[in-house]
PDB file of C-alpha atoms in Angstrom:
ATOM      1  CA  UNK A 681      -1.913 -36.246 -13.916  1.00  0.00           C
ATOM      2  CA  UNK A 682      -1.569 -33.106 -15.678  1.00  0.00           C
ATOM      3  CA  UNK A 683      -5.822 -32.644 -15.870  1.00  0.00           C
ATOM      4  CA  UNK A 684      -5.812 -32.638 -11.924  1.00  0.00           C
ATOM      5  CA  UNK A 685      -2.951 -29.596 -12.385  1.00  0.00           C
ATOM      6  CA  UNK A 686      -5.113 -27.984 -14.834  1.00  0.00           C
ATOM      7  CA  UNK A 687      -7.752 -27.967 -12.545  1.00  0.00           C
ATOM      8  CA  UNK A 688      -5.729 -26.602  -8.974  1.00  0.00           C
ATOM      9  CA  UNK A 689      -4.727 -24.063 -11.790  1.00  0.00           C
ATOM     10  CA  UNK A 690      -8.101 -23.080 -12.584  1.00  0.00           C
ATOM     11  CA  UNK A 691      -9.096 -22.840  -8.962  1.00  0.00           C
ATOM     12  CA  UNK A 692      -6.028 -20.633  -8.412  1.00  0.00           C
ATOM     13  CA  UNK A 693      -7.522 -18.113 -10.938  1.00  0.00           C
ATOM     14  CA  UNK A 694     -10.838 -17.670  -8.203  1.00  0.00           C
ATOM     15  CA  UNK A 695      -9.213 -15.890  -5.405  1.00  0.00           C
ATOM     16  CA  UNK A 696      -6.658 -14.011  -8.509  1.00  0.00           C
ATOM     17  CA  UNK A 697     -10.016 -12.415  -9.851  1.00  0.00           C
ATOM     18  CA  UNK A 698     -11.090 -11.744  -5.978  1.00  0.00           C
ATOM     19  CA  UNK A 699      -8.349  -9.975  -5.694  1.00  0.00           C
ATOM     20  CA  UNK A 700      -8.448  -7.953  -8.429  1.00  0.00           C
ATOM     21  CA  UNK A 701     -12.039  -7.053  -8.052  1.00  0.00           C
ATOM     22  CA  UNK A 702     -13.063  -6.373  -4.276  1.00  0.00           C
ATOM     23  CA  UNK A 703     -11.687  -3.260  -3.440  1.00  0.00           C
ATOM     24  CA  UNK A 704     -12.098  -4.130   0.386  1.00  0.00           C
ATOM     25  CA  UNK A 705      -8.278  -4.580   1.849  1.00  0.00           C
ATOM     26  CA  UNK A 706      -9.607  -7.366   4.138  1.00  0.00           C
ATOM     27  CA  UNK A 707     -11.085  -9.317   0.588  1.00  0.00           C
ATOM     28  CA  UNK A 708      -7.733  -8.809  -0.637  1.00  0.00           C
ATOM     29  CA  UNK A 709      -6.359 -10.215   2.628  1.00  0.00           C
ATOM     30  CA  UNK A 710      -8.919 -13.318   2.080  1.00  0.00           C
ATOM     31  CA  UNK A 711      -7.913 -14.132  -1.367  1.00  0.00           C
ATOM     32  CA  UNK A 712      -3.944 -14.026  -0.714  1.00  0.00           C
ATOM     33  CA  UNK A 713      -4.003 -16.142   2.217  1.00  0.00           C
ATOM     34  CA  UNK A 714      -6.236 -18.547  -0.214  1.00  0.00           C
ATOM     35  CA  UNK A 715      -3.852 -17.984  -3.370  1.00  0.00           C
ATOM     36  CA  UNK A 716      -0.522 -18.544  -0.377  1.00  0.00           C
ATOM     37  CA  UNK A 717      -2.149 -21.925   0.401  1.00  0.00           C
ATOM     38  CA  UNK A 718      -2.984 -23.328  -3.037  1.00  0.00           C
ATOM     39  CA  UNK A 719       0.185 -22.493  -4.396  1.00  0.00           C
ATOM     40  CA  UNK A 720       1.745 -24.438  -1.784  1.00  0.00           C
ATOM     41  CA  UNK A 721      -0.878 -27.427  -2.243  1.00  0.00           C
ATOM     42  CA  UNK A 722       0.413 -27.210  -6.248  1.00  0.00           C
ATOM     43  CA  UNK A 723       4.082 -27.741  -5.051  1.00  0.00           C
ATOM     44  CA  UNK A 724       3.552 -30.361  -2.815  1.00  0.00           C
ATOM     45  CA  UNK A 725       1.709 -31.866  -5.905  1.00  0.00           C
ATOM     46  CA  UNK A 726       4.246 -31.145  -8.143  1.00  0.00           C
ATOM     47  CA  UNK A 727       6.654 -32.651  -5.331  1.00  0.00           C
ATOM     48  CA  UNK A 728       4.611 -36.109  -4.993  1.00  0.00           C
ATOM     49  CA  UNK A 729       4.374 -36.441  -8.486  1.00  0.00           C
ATOM     50  CA  UNK A 730       7.647 -35.785  -9.445  1.00  0.00           C
ATOM     51  CA  UNK A 731       8.902 -38.088  -6.445  1.00  0.00           C
ATOM     52  CA  UNK A 732      11.400 -35.083  -5.502  1.00  0.00           C
ATOM     53  CA  UNK A 733      11.481 -34.846  -1.795  1.00  0.00           C
ATOM     54  CA  UNK A 734      13.524 -31.664  -1.645  1.00  0.00           C
ATOM     55  CA  UNK A 735      10.449 -29.836  -3.410  1.00  0.00           C
ATOM     56  CA  UNK A 736       8.015 -31.386  -1.137  1.00  0.00           C
ATOM     57  CA  UNK A 737      10.349 -29.960   2.033  1.00  0.00           C
ATOM     58  CA  UNK A 738      10.417 -26.087   0.211  1.00  0.00           C
ATOM     59  CA  UNK A 739       6.367 -26.722  -0.056  1.00  0.00           C
ATOM     60  CA  UNK A 740       5.825 -27.326   3.839  1.00  0.00           C
ATOM     61  CA  UNK A 741       7.840 -24.310   4.407  1.00  0.00           C
ATOM     62  CA  UNK A 742       6.013 -22.336   1.969  1.00  0.00           C
ATOM     63  CA  UNK A 743       3.072 -23.391   3.401  1.00  0.00           C
ATOM     64  CA  UNK A 744       3.957 -22.763   7.301  1.00  0.00           C
ATOM     65  CA  UNK A 745       5.505 -19.362   6.488  1.00  0.00           C
ATOM     66  CA  UNK A 746       3.272 -18.160   4.142  1.00  0.00           C
ATOM     67  CA  UNK A 747       0.750 -17.734   7.444  1.00  0.00           C
ATOM     68  CA  UNK A 748       2.986 -16.321   9.484  1.00  0.00           C
ATOM     69  CA  UNK A 749       3.863 -13.726   7.039  1.00  0.00           C
ATOM     70  CA  UNK A 750      -0.044 -13.147   6.116  1.00  0.00           C
ATOM     71  CA  UNK A 751      -0.400 -12.870  10.690  1.00  0.00           C
ATOM     72  CA  UNK A 752       2.135  -9.894  10.195  1.00  0.00           C
ATOM     73  CA  UNK A 753       0.505  -7.946   7.209  1.00  0.00           C
ATOM     74  CA  UNK A 754      -2.486  -8.421   8.645  1.00  0.00           C
ATOM     75  CA  UNK A 755      -1.724  -6.736  11.863  1.00  0.00           C
ATOM     76  CA  UNK A 756      -0.157  -3.655  10.744  1.00  0.00           C
ATOM     77  CA  UNK A 757      -2.896  -3.302   8.119  1.00  0.00           C
ATOM     78  CA  UNK A 758      -5.151  -3.792  11.256  1.00  0.00           C
ATOM     79  CA  UNK A 759      -3.111  -0.819  13.424  1.00  0.00           C
ATOM     80  CA  UNK A 760      -3.643   1.194  10.252  1.00  0.00           C
ATOM     81  CA  UNK A 761      -7.265   1.109  10.131  1.00  0.00           C
ATOM     82  CA  UNK A 762      -7.633   2.019  13.430  1.00  0.00           C
ATOM     83  CA  UNK A 763      -5.118   5.325  13.370  1.00  0.00           C
TER      84      UNK A 763
ATOM     85  CA  UNK B 191      18.645 -35.751 -51.988  1.00  0.00           C
ATOM     86  CA  UNK B 192      18.686 -38.419 -49.380  1.00  0.00           C
ATOM     87  CA  UNK B 193      20.181 -35.910 -46.947  1.00  0.00           C
ATOM     88  CA  UNK B 194      17.136 -33.913 -47.503  1.00  0.00           C
ATOM     89  CA  UNK B 195      15.101 -36.136 -46.700  1.00  0.00           C
ATOM     90  CA  UNK B 196      16.562 -37.080 -44.094  1.00  0.00           C
ATOM     91  CA  UNK B 197      16.571 -33.732 -42.348  1.00  0.00           C
ATOM     92  CA  UNK B 198      12.831 -33.687 -42.907  1.00  0.00           C
ATOM     93  CA  UNK B 199      12.077 -36.832 -41.415  1.00  0.00           C
ATOM     94  CA  UNK B 200      14.235 -35.218 -38.513  1.00  0.00           C
ATOM     95  CA  UNK B 201      12.188 -32.337 -38.329  1.00  0.00           C
ATOM     96  CA  UNK B 202       8.873 -34.078 -38.308  1.00  0.00           C
ATOM     97  CA  UNK B 203      10.379 -36.167 -35.776  1.00  0.00           C
ATOM     98  CA  UNK B 204      11.276 -32.941 -33.574  1.00  0.00           C
ATOM     99  CA  UNK B 205       8.141 -31.933 -34.130  1.00  0.00           C
ATOM    100  CA  UNK B 206       5.954 -34.917 -33.177  1.00  0.00           C
ATOM    101  CA  UNK B 207       8.405 -35.074 -29.729  1.00  0.00           C
ATOM    102  CA  UNK B 208       8.072 -31.333 -29.192  1.00  0.00           C
ATOM    103  CA  UNK B 209       4.208 -31.882 -29.286  1.00  0.00           C
ATOM    104  CA  UNK B 210       4.087 -34.629 -27.235  1.00  0.00           C
ATOM    105  CA  UNK B 211       6.220 -32.439 -24.729  1.00  0.00           C
ATOM    106  CA  UNK B 212       4.259 -29.703 -24.898  1.00  0.00           C
ATOM    107  CA  UNK B 213       1.054 -31.519 -23.610  1.00  0.00           C
ATOM    108  CA  UNK B 214       2.753 -32.998 -21.086  1.00  0.00           C
ATOM    109  CA  UNK B 215       4.316 -30.104 -19.763  1.00  0.00           C
ATOM    110  CA  UNK B 216       1.551 -27.692 -20.711  1.00  0.00           C
ATOM    111  CA  UNK B 217       0.909 -27.325 -16.343  1.00  0.00           C
ATOM    112  CA  UNK B 218       3.845 -25.567 -16.492  1.00  0.00           C
ATOM    113  CA  UNK B 219       3.194 -22.946 -19.388  1.00  0.00           C
ATOM    114  CA  UNK B 220      -0.314 -22.188 -17.691  1.00  0.00           C
ATOM    115  CA  UNK B 221       1.618 -22.141 -14.197  1.00  0.00           C
ATOM    116  CA  UNK B 222       4.313 -19.726 -15.872  1.00  0.00           C
ATOM    117  CA  UNK B 223       1.532 -17.810 -17.036  1.00  0.00           C
ATOM    118  CA  UNK B 224       0.299 -16.645 -14.050  1.00  0.00           C
ATOM    119  CA  UNK B 225       3.533 -15.163 -13.242  1.00  0.00           C
ATOM    120  CA  UNK B 226       2.621 -11.579 -15.784  1.00  0.00           C
ATOM    121  CA  UNK B 227      -0.530 -11.923 -14.715  1.00  0.00           C
ATOM    122  CA  UNK B 228       0.075 -11.131 -11.596  1.00  0.00           C
ATOM    123  CA  UNK B 229       2.700  -8.400 -12.338  1.00  0.00           C
ATOM    124  CA  UNK B 230      -0.032  -6.822 -14.382  1.00  0.00           C
ATOM    125  CA  UNK B 231      -2.253  -6.608 -10.999  1.00  0.00           C
ATOM    126  CA  UNK B 232       0.267  -5.250  -9.182  1.00  0.00           C
ATOM    127  CA  UNK B 233       0.957  -2.175 -11.730  1.00  0.00           C
ATOM    128  CA  UNK B 234      -2.556  -1.184 -11.840  1.00  0.00           C
ATOM    129  CA  UNK B 235      -2.944  -1.006  -8.042  1.00  0.00           C
ATOM    130  CA  UNK B 236      -3.397   2.910  -6.829  1.00  0.00           C
ATOM    131  CA  UNK B 237      -3.616   2.328  -3.357  1.00  0.00           C
ATOM    132  CA  UNK B 238      -0.474   1.337  -1.562  1.00  0.00           C
ATOM    133  CA  UNK B 239      -1.966  -1.044   0.806  1.00  0.00           C
ATOM    134  CA  UNK B 240      -3.720  -2.830  -1.683  1.00  0.00           C
ATOM    135  CA  UNK B 241      -0.260  -3.076  -4.102  1.00  0.00           C
ATOM    136  CA  UNK B 242       1.400  -4.472  -0.582  1.00  0.00           C
ATOM    137  CA  UNK B 243      -1.342  -7.168  -0.628  1.00  0.00           C
ATOM    138  CA  UNK B 244      -1.100  -8.094  -4.594  1.00  0.00           C
ATOM    139  CA  UNK B 245       2.714  -8.045  -4.416  1.00  0.00           C
ATOM    140  CA  UNK B 246       2.881 -10.858  -1.329  1.00  0.00           C
ATOM    141  CA  UNK B 247       0.432 -12.687  -4.308  1.00  0.00           C
ATOM    142  CA  UNK B 248       3.213 -12.115  -6.790  1.00  0.00           C
ATOM    143  CA  UNK B 249       5.927 -13.653  -4.443  1.00  0.00           C
ATOM    144  CA  UNK B 250       3.722 -16.877  -3.328  1.00  0.00           C
ATOM    145  CA  UNK B 251       3.033 -17.339  -6.943  1.00  0.00           C
ATOM    146  CA  UNK B 252       6.810 -16.589  -8.320  1.00  0.00           C
ATOM    147  CA  UNK B 253       7.861 -19.206  -5.111  1.00  0.00           C
ATOM    148  CA  UNK B 254       5.658 -21.274  -6.680  1.00  0.00           C
ATOM    149  CA  UNK B 255       6.760 -21.139 -10.688  1.00  0.00           C
ATOM    150  CA  UNK B 256      10.258 -21.967  -9.492  1.00  0.00           C
ATOM    151  CA  UNK B 257       9.395 -24.471  -7.727  1.00  0.00           C
ATOM    152  CA  UNK B 258       7.764 -26.148 -10.620  1.00  0.00           C
ATOM    153  CA  UNK B 259      10.988 -24.924 -12.540  1.00  0.00           C
ATOM    154  CA  UNK B 260      13.312 -26.871 -10.347  1.00  0.00           C
ATOM    155  CA  UNK B 261      14.834 -24.626  -8.522  1.00  0.00           C
ATOM    156  CA  UNK B 262      13.652 -25.264  -5.040  1.00  0.00           C
ATOM    157  CA  UNK B 263      16.458 -23.394  -3.221  1.00  0.00           C
ATOM    158  CA  UNK B 264      15.036 -19.890  -5.368  1.00  0.00           C
ATOM    159  CA  UNK B 265      11.728 -20.452  -4.419  1.00  0.00           C
ATOM    160  CA  UNK B 266      12.675 -20.760  -0.560  1.00  0.00           C
ATOM    161  CA  UNK B 267      14.511 -17.736  -0.939  1.00  0.00           C
ATOM    162  CA  UNK B 268      11.677 -15.777  -2.539  1.00  0.00           C
ATOM    163  CA  UNK B 269       9.193 -16.801   0.051  1.00  0.00           C
ATOM    164  CA  UNK B 270      10.805 -16.195   2.936  1.00  0.00           C
ATOM    165  CA  UNK B 271      12.726 -12.667   2.056  1.00  0.00           C
ATOM    166  CA  UNK B 272      11.185 -12.041  -1.280  1.00  0.00           C
ATOM    167  CA  UNK B 273       7.431 -11.931   0.163  1.00  0.00           C
ATOM    168  CA  UNK B 274       7.170 -12.257   4.485  1.00  0.00           C
ATOM    169  CA  UNK B 275      10.094  -9.636   4.872  1.00  0.00           C
ATOM    170  CA  UNK B 276      10.219  -7.343   1.983  1.00  0.00           C
ATOM    171  CA  UNK B 277       5.943  -7.071   2.390  1.00  0.00           C
ATOM    172  CA  UNK B 278       6.599  -6.579   6.405  1.00  0.00           C
ATOM    173  CA  UNK B 279       9.269  -3.934   5.684  1.00  0.00           C
ATOM    174  CA  UNK B 280       7.486  -1.967   3.018  1.00  0.00           C
ATOM    175  CA  UNK B 281       4.436  -1.993   5.569  1.00  0.00           C
ATOM    176  CA  UNK B 282       6.268  -0.356   7.779  1.00  0.00           C
ATOM    177  CA  UNK B 283       7.769   2.123   5.100  1.00  0.00           C
ATOM    178  CA  UNK B 284       3.930   2.766   3.915  1.00  0.00           C
ATOM    179  CA  UNK B 285       2.508   3.112   7.150  1.00  0.00           C
ATOM    180  CA  UNK B 286       5.089   5.513   8.314  1.00  0.00           C
ATOM    181  CA  UNK B 287       5.673   7.697   4.844  1.00  0.00           C
ATOM    182  CA  UNK B 288       1.566   8.236   3.978  1.00  0.00           C
ATOM    183  CA  UNK B 289       0.718  10.313   6.802  1.00  0.00           C
ATOM    184  CA  UNK B 290       0.012  14.372   6.973  1.00  0.00           C
ATOM    185  CA  UNK B 291       1.437  15.476   9.937  1.00  0.00           C
ATOM    186  CA  UNK B 292      -0.685  18.765  10.839  1.00  0.00           C
ATOM    187  CA  UNK B 293       0.445  20.776  14.018  1.00  0.00           C
ATOM    188  CA  UNK B 294      -2.220  22.385  16.255  1.00  0.00           C
ATOM    189  CA  UNK B 295      -2.029  24.607  19.186  1.00  0.00           C
ATOM    190  CA  UNK B 296      -2.064  22.999  22.311  1.00  0.00           C
ATOM    191  CA  UNK B 297      -4.544  25.344  24.655  1.00  0.00           C
ATOM    192  CA  UNK B 298      -7.000  24.211  26.632  1.00  0.00           C
ATOM    193  CA  UNK B 299     -10.121  25.339  24.709  1.00  0.00           C
ATOM    194  CA  UNK B 300      -8.972  23.884  21.880  1.00  0.00           C
ATOM    195  CA  UNK B 301      -7.435  20.056  22.132  1.00  0.00           C
ATOM    196  CA  UNK B 302      -6.683  18.189  25.598  1.00  0.00           C
ATOM    197  CA  UNK B 303      -4.133  15.006  25.230  1.00  0.00           C
ATOM    198  CA  UNK B 304      -3.784  12.825  27.762  1.00  0.00           C
ATOM    199  CA  UNK B 305       0.039  11.000  29.258  1.00  0.00           C
ATOM    200  CA  UNK B 306       1.412   9.231  27.624  1.00  0.00           C
ATOM    201  CA  UNK B 307       2.027  11.259  24.499  1.00  0.00           C
ATOM    202  CA  UNK B 308       1.550   8.104  22.137  1.00  0.00           C
ATOM    203  CA  UNK B 309      -2.594   8.509  23.201  1.00  0.00           C
ATOM    204  CA  UNK B 310      -4.865   9.902  20.029  1.00  0.00           C
ATOM    205  CA  UNK B 311      -5.470  14.082  20.519  1.00  0.00           C
ATOM    206  CA  UNK B 312      -8.763  15.031  21.298  1.00  0.00           C
ATOM    207  CA  UNK B 313     -10.211  18.052  19.732  1.00  0.00           C
ATOM    208  CA  UNK B 314     -12.454  19.713  22.188  1.00  0.00           C
ATOM    209  CA  UNK B 315     -13.455  22.410  20.022  1.00  0.00           C
ATOM    210  CA  UNK B 316     -16.335  21.773  17.600  1.00  0.00           C
ATOM    211  CA  UNK B 317     -14.718  24.149  14.777  1.00  0.00           C
ATOM    212  CA  UNK B 318     -11.825  22.634  14.634  1.00  0.00           C
ATOM    213  CA  UNK B 319     -12.913  18.980  15.226  1.00  0.00           C
ATOM    214  CA  UNK B 320     -15.443  19.685  12.021  1.00  0.00           C
ATOM    215  CA  UNK B 321     -12.550  21.093   9.985  1.00  0.00           C
ATOM    216  CA  UNK B 322     -10.207  18.209  11.036  1.00  0.00           C
ATOM    217  CA  UNK B 323     -12.989  15.709   9.968  1.00  0.00           C
ATOM    218  CA  UNK B 324     -13.619  17.706   6.865  1.00  0.00           C
ATOM    219  CA  UNK B 325      -9.649  17.022   5.756  1.00  0.00           C
ATOM    220  CA  UNK B 326      -9.276  13.840   7.265  1.00  0.00           C
ATOM    221  CA  UNK B 327     -11.940  12.618   4.700  1.00  0.00           C
ATOM    222  CA  UNK B 328     -10.195  14.742   2.065  1.00  0.00           C
ATOM    223  CA  UNK B 329      -6.540  13.341   2.360  1.00  0.00           C
ATOM    224  CA  UNK B 330      -8.153  10.044   2.740  1.00  0.00           C
ATOM    225  CA  UNK B 331      -8.882   9.788  -0.851  1.00  0.00           C
ATOM    226  CA  UNK B 332      -4.584  10.372  -1.369  1.00  0.00           C
ATOM    227  CA  UNK B 333      -4.566   7.394   0.913  1.00  0.00           C
ATOM    228  CA  UNK B 334      -3.082   9.510   3.470  1.00  0.00           C
ATOM    229  CA  UNK B 335      -3.721   9.585   6.709  1.00  0.00           C
ATOM    230  CA  UNK B 336      -4.068  12.854   9.587  1.00  0.00           C
ATOM    231  CA  UNK B 337      -1.782  12.883  12.517  1.00  0.00           C
ATOM    232  CA  UNK B 338      -2.264  15.416  14.705  1.00  0.00           C
ATOM    233  CA  UNK B 339       1.072  16.968  16.796  1.00  0.00           C
ATOM    234  CA  UNK B 340       0.143  19.390  19.749  1.00  0.00           C
ATOM    235  CA  UNK B 341       2.501  22.258  20.202  1.00  0.00           C
ATOM    236  CA  UNK B 342       1.644  24.953  23.184  1.00  0.00           C
ATOM    237  CA  UNK B 343       2.154  27.997  21.516  1.00  0.00           C
ATOM    238  CA  UNK B 344       2.367  29.796  18.265  1.00  0.00           C
ATOM    239  CA  UNK B 345       6.121  30.467  17.665  1.00  0.00           C
ATOM    240  CA  UNK B 346       6.641  26.413  18.588  1.00  0.00           C
ATOM    241  CA  UNK B 347       4.251  25.892  15.910  1.00  0.00           C
ATOM    242  CA  UNK B 348       5.892  27.514  13.413  1.00  0.00           C
ATOM    243  CA  UNK B 349       9.602  26.577  14.795  1.00  0.00           C
ATOM    244  CA  UNK B 350       7.996  22.992  14.036  1.00  0.00           C
ATOM    245  CA  UNK B 351       6.824  24.076  10.268  1.00  0.00           C
ATOM    246  CA  UNK B 352      10.769  25.686   9.398  1.00  0.00           C
ATOM    247  CA  UNK B 353      12.457  22.381  11.181  1.00  0.00           C
ATOM    248  CA  UNK B 354      10.235  20.164   8.964  1.00  0.00           C
ATOM    249  CA  UNK B 355       8.894  18.038  11.602  1.00  0.00           C
ATOM    250  CA  UNK B 356       5.274  18.848  10.680  1.00  0.00           C
ATOM    251  CA  UNK B 357       3.947  19.094   6.797  1.00  0.00           C
ATOM    252  CA  UNK B 358       0.951  21.780   8.150  1.00  0.00           C
ATOM    253  CA  UNK B 359       0.429  24.106  10.609  1.00  0.00           C
ATOM    254  CA  UNK B 360      -3.524  24.994  11.569  1.00  0.00           C
ATOM    255  CA  UNK B 361      -4.237  27.779  13.904  1.00  0.00           C
ATOM    256  CA  UNK B 362      -7.091  30.045  14.561  1.00  0.00           C
ATOM    257  CA  UNK B 363      -6.952  32.941  11.750  1.00  0.00           C
ATOM    258  CA  UNK B 364      -9.418  35.828  13.812  1.00  0.00           C
ATOM    259  CA  UNK B 365      -6.213  35.994  15.989  1.00  0.00           C
ATOM    260  CA  UNK B 366      -3.763  38.473  15.121  1.00  0.00           C
ATOM    261  CA  UNK B 367      -1.523  35.698  13.735  1.00  0.00           C
ATOM    262  CA  UNK B 368       1.636  36.205  14.346  1.00  0.00           C
ATOM    263  CA  UNK B 369       3.226  32.370  13.975  1.00  0.00           C
ATOM    264  CA  UNK B 370       1.802  31.982   9.946  1.00  0.00           C
ATOM    265  CA  UNK B 371       3.878  34.745   8.726  1.00  0.00           C
ATOM    266  CA  UNK B 372       2.273  34.705   5.029  1.00  0.00           C
ATOM    267  CA  UNK B 373      -1.380  35.538   5.967  1.00  0.00           C
ATOM    268  CA  UNK B 374      -2.974  37.362   2.824  1.00  0.00           C
ATOM    269  CA  UNK B 375      -4.758  40.367   4.619  1.00  0.00           C
ATOM    270  CA  UNK B 376      -6.957  40.243   1.673  1.00  0.00           C
ATOM    271  CA  UNK B 377      -7.745  36.969   2.071  1.00  0.00           C
ATOM    272  CA  UNK B 378      -7.668  37.468   5.941  1.00  0.00           C
ATOM    273  CA  UNK B 379     -11.005  40.067   5.293  1.00  0.00           C
ATOM    274  CA  UNK B 380     -12.558  37.476   3.249  1.00  0.00           C
ATOM    275  CA  UNK B 381     -12.347  34.664   5.458  1.00  0.00           C
ATOM    276  CA  UNK B 382     -14.105  36.341   8.530  1.00  0.00           C
ATOM    277  CA  UNK B 383     -17.158  36.391   6.019  1.00  0.00           C
ATOM    278  CA  UNK B 384     -17.084  33.264   4.819  1.00  0.00           C
ATOM    279  CA  UNK B 385     -18.329  29.980   7.077  1.00  0.00           C
ATOM    280  CA  UNK B 386     -17.607  28.977   9.985  1.00  0.00           C
ATOM    281  CA  UNK B 387     -14.607  26.517   8.943  1.00  0.00           C
ATOM    282  CA  UNK B 388     -12.941  29.475   7.614  1.00  0.00           C
ATOM    283  CA  UNK B 389     -11.812  30.907  11.051  1.00  0.00           C
ATOM    284  CA  UNK B 390      -8.635  28.721  10.989  1.00  0.00           C
ATOM    285  CA  UNK B 391      -5.854  28.748   9.035  1.00  0.00           C
ATOM    286  CA  UNK B 392      -3.813  25.812   7.388  1.00  0.00           C
ATOM    287  CA  UNK B 393      -0.339  26.695   6.059  1.00  0.00           C
ATOM    288  CA  UNK B 394       1.951  24.020   4.513  1.00  0.00           C
ATOM    289  CA  UNK B 395       5.008  24.084   3.557  1.00  0.00           C
ATOM    290  CA  UNK B 396       4.719  21.429   0.318  1.00  0.00           C
ATOM    291  CA  UNK B 397       3.498  22.737  -2.775  1.00  0.00           C
ATOM    292  CA  UNK B 398       2.047  19.515  -3.844  1.00  0.00           C
ATOM    293  CA  UNK B 399       0.190  19.593  -0.338  1.00  0.00           C
ATOM    294  CA  UNK B 400      -0.981  22.892  -1.068  1.00  0.00           C
ATOM    295  CA  UNK B 401      -2.228  21.959  -4.454  1.00  0.00           C
ATOM    296  CA  UNK B 402      -4.472  18.983  -3.063  1.00  0.00           C
ATOM    297  CA  UNK B 403      -5.332  21.095  -0.021  1.00  0.00           C
ATOM    298  CA  UNK B 404      -6.449  24.403  -2.085  1.00  0.00           C
ATOM    299  CA  UNK B 405      -8.530  22.091  -4.586  1.00  0.00           C
ATOM    300  CA  UNK B 406     -10.527  19.655  -2.501  1.00  0.00           C
ATOM    301  CA  UNK B 407     -11.326  22.642   0.630  1.00  0.00           C
ATOM    302  CA  UNK B 408     -12.251  25.064  -2.017  1.00  0.00           C
ATOM    303  CA  UNK B 409     -14.399  22.028  -3.432  1.00  0.00           C
ATOM    304  CA  UNK B 410     -16.387  21.854   0.358  1.00  0.00           C
ATOM    305  CA  UNK B 411     -16.577  25.308   0.708  1.00  0.00           C
ATOM    306  CA  UNK B 412     -13.421  26.016   2.660  1.00  0.00           C
ATOM    307  CA  UNK B 413     -10.766  27.930   1.256  1.00  0.00           C
ATOM    308  CA  UNK B 414      -7.939  28.439   4.161  1.00  0.00           C
ATOM    309  CA  UNK B 415      -5.472  26.997   2.740  1.00  0.00           C
ATOM    310  CA  UNK B 416      -1.656  29.378   2.779  1.00  0.00           C
ATOM    311  CA  UNK B 417       1.525  28.263   1.440  1.00  0.00           C
ATOM    312  CA  UNK B 418       4.156  29.289   3.283  1.00  0.00           C
ATOM    313  CA  UNK B 419       7.622  28.093   2.340  1.00  0.00           C
ATOM    314  CA  UNK B 420       9.476  27.134   5.473  1.00  0.00           C
ATOM    315  CA  UNK B 421      12.808  29.393   5.893  1.00  0.00           C
ATOM    316  CA  UNK B 422      15.427  25.928   5.218  1.00  0.00           C
ATOM    317  CA  UNK B 423      13.724  25.672   1.654  1.00  0.00           C
ATOM    318  CA  UNK B 424      14.538  29.109   1.161  1.00  0.00           C
ATOM    319  CA  UNK B 425      17.793  28.749   1.846  1.00  0.00           C
ATOM    320  CA  UNK B 426      18.493  26.231  -1.020  1.00  0.00           C
TER     321      UNK B 426
END
């Protein structure tokens, strides 16, 4: 099962590279959204692998709350770019 | 001698176990290696808003590392407090601090501002509008944004500069300036012969802002920046 996780980590490297390369703030936000979802999915996979439901609950909370933080950040950045 | 052989066998056994664990747990090492990688990315950012987004990425990866290493409660705290709350508070702080408040005279010919006061100030006079557009483009390089603060007369403008309500004041230079009291007469005569943007003078109370504006405005052919030390700073 370890190779599936390694493939997921390699997929996680793609938006990290995008976040450091692209100068547009919205491209960075898209990369952050991708990273937040991918890290939560890796946590979920590890929780299923270890049969650890406490980890699974935390991963689900991170998956849902990460999007709320993203929306707050995007709202602030949108107001800044309008000003 | 027998003890030494046993010791060597034990060491070999430990090496085998270690290498077996290493390949089974290699994903843990890879995930942990992501943390210094994103931290280095965060350190090299220059734009504060880009740094905020990369900080959020760092928080997401840190939560993943904590979860994989078995600290589910720490991961939850990192995701809720460390990422969401800290990023929101930092965004508000950066939004309110990375601003240049420029005081301008609110006369009918220059600008007009509609009610309520939250609406943006409309600049009607074309030379002032050109100067403000130039200024806005220049300080965008420093990741600052420009906020115009209208004042009814020159005395109020000077008062605002003294009481540190604004960082800089912009006023016409061809009128006898009683508000901005450190206009050099030699520079004054020089400005009248220069381009049309030089009809306005900008006074600032911040040394670093003066250096930035002097260098940038001189590069585009406008040098109107006057460094005015406010009375409050002189008292210190």
